[in-house]
Structure formats: structure tokens, C-alpha cells
């Protein structure tokens, strides 16, 4: 049985970088959202270290579910 919190939880799945950036920066154009989101990741040294430990590739066009999980761990759910 699922709790109400489970139903509202942010879905951990593969996201394109643009898709995830727009979820975190909904009031910005896509280019600015991508720039800001990437900058936040670079400035968050513990997050960046964990992403690198799981094989993060800055040239890949998407975030894998494990990477999304880490981003949410450090940055919170989008819109929160």
C-alpha cells in the first residue's frame, strides 16, 4: 500500500538534461535553465563528487536515474 507521500514523490527516472533543468528553473528559457542548472551542480562539490563516482558524463544528453537520485538528494525536489 502506498502512502500519500509516495504518490507525491518526484519520479526518479532518466531525464534529458533540458527536461530536468526546466523542472528546476521553470521560469527561464531553456538555454539559461541549462546554464544555471549546470552551474549549481559544479558549485555543489559533494554532489559533483558523487556524480563523478557513479560515472557521470557531462557530455551525455541525459541524467541516468542514479544521477537524478543524487541531484534530488542534494538539491531537493524541483519546485520545492
GROMACS .gro file of C-alpha atoms in nm:
model
   80
    1UNK     CA    1   0.000   0.000   0.000
    2UNK     CA    2   0.133   0.346  -0.093
    3UNK     CA    3   0.126   0.645   0.136
    4UNK     CA    4   0.023   0.990   0.020
    5UNK     CA    5   0.390   1.097   0.033
    6UNK     CA    6   0.485   0.818  -0.210
    7UNK     CA    7   0.229   0.942  -0.461
    8UNK     CA    8   0.368   1.296  -0.445
    9UNK     CA    9   0.734   1.189  -0.459
   10UNK     CA   10   0.937   1.314  -0.753
   11UNK     CA   11   0.974   1.027  -1.001
   12UNK     CA   12   1.332   0.903  -1.026
   13UNK     CA   13   1.389   0.807  -1.389
   14UNK     CA   14   1.601   0.905  -1.687
   15UNK     CA   15   1.559   1.277  -1.771
   16UNK     CA   16   1.711   1.472  -2.054
   17UNK     CA   17   1.933   1.749  -1.924
   18UNK     CA   18   1.698   2.008  -2.071
   19UNK     CA   19   1.394   1.844  -1.913
   20UNK     CA   20   1.548   1.834  -1.564
   21UNK     CA   21   1.691   2.185  -1.593
   22UNK     CA   22   1.347   2.320  -1.686
   23UNK     CA   23   1.192   2.144  -1.387
   24UNK     CA   24   1.439   2.321  -1.155
   25UNK     CA   25   1.428   2.653  -1.344
   26UNK     CA   26   1.074   2.672  -1.484
   27UNK     CA   27   1.070   3.049  -1.539
   28UNK     CA   28   1.379   3.061  -1.757
   29UNK     CA   29   1.441   2.995  -2.123
   30UNK     CA   30   1.588   2.653  -2.189
   31UNK     CA   31   1.943   2.778  -2.256
   32UNK     CA   32   1.953   2.984  -1.937
   33UNK     CA   33   1.798   2.700  -1.736
   34UNK     CA   34   2.066   2.459  -1.861
   35UNK     CA   35   2.345   2.707  -1.780
   36UNK     CA   36   2.217   2.777  -1.430
   37UNK     CA   37   2.145   2.414  -1.350
   38UNK     CA   38   2.491   2.304  -1.463
   39UNK     CA   39   2.648   2.587  -1.263
   40UNK     CA   40   2.461   2.475  -0.949
   41UNK     CA   41   2.596   2.123  -0.996
   42UNK     CA   42   2.953   2.250  -1.041
   43UNK     CA   43   2.930   2.466  -0.729
   44UNK     CA   44   2.796   2.178  -0.519
   45UNK     CA   45   3.125   1.991  -0.466
   46UNK     CA   46   2.977   1.696  -0.268
   47UNK     CA   47   2.712   1.643  -0.538
   48UNK     CA   48   2.969   1.669  -0.816
   49UNK     CA   49   3.196   1.418  -0.639
   50UNK     CA   50   2.911   1.167  -0.601
   51UNK     CA   51   2.804   1.215  -0.962
   52UNK     CA   52   3.159   1.152  -1.080
   53UNK     CA   53   3.177   0.842  -0.857
   54UNK     CA   54   2.876   0.689  -1.038
   55UNK     CA   55   3.017   0.765  -1.383
   56UNK     CA   56   2.854   1.098  -1.466
   57UNK     CA   57   2.943   1.215  -1.817
   58UNK     CA   58   2.890   1.587  -1.872
   59UNK     CA   59   2.864   1.525  -2.248
   60UNK     CA   60   2.572   1.280  -2.220
   61UNK     CA   61   2.240   1.441  -2.307
   62UNK     CA   62   2.054   1.286  -2.018
   63UNK     CA   63   2.080   1.213  -1.648
   64UNK     CA   64   2.054   0.849  -1.553
   65UNK     CA   65   1.816   0.752  -1.270
   66UNK     CA   66   2.105   0.714  -1.020
   67UNK     CA   67   2.229   1.063  -1.113
   68UNK     CA   68   1.878   1.208  -1.075
   69UNK     CA   69   1.857   1.045  -0.733
   70UNK     CA   70   2.179   1.220  -0.627
   71UNK     CA   71   2.068   1.555  -0.768
   72UNK     CA   72   1.742   1.534  -0.573
   73UNK     CA   73   1.935   1.428  -0.261
   74UNK     CA   74   2.149   1.743  -0.272
   75UNK     CA   75   1.919   1.995  -0.440
   76UNK     CA   76   1.579   1.879  -0.324
   77UNK     CA   77   1.287   1.803  -0.550
   78UNK     CA   78   1.210   2.053  -0.825
   79UNK     CA   79   0.953   2.308  -0.724
   80UNK     CA   80   1.016   2.260  -0.352
   0.00000   0.00000   0.00000
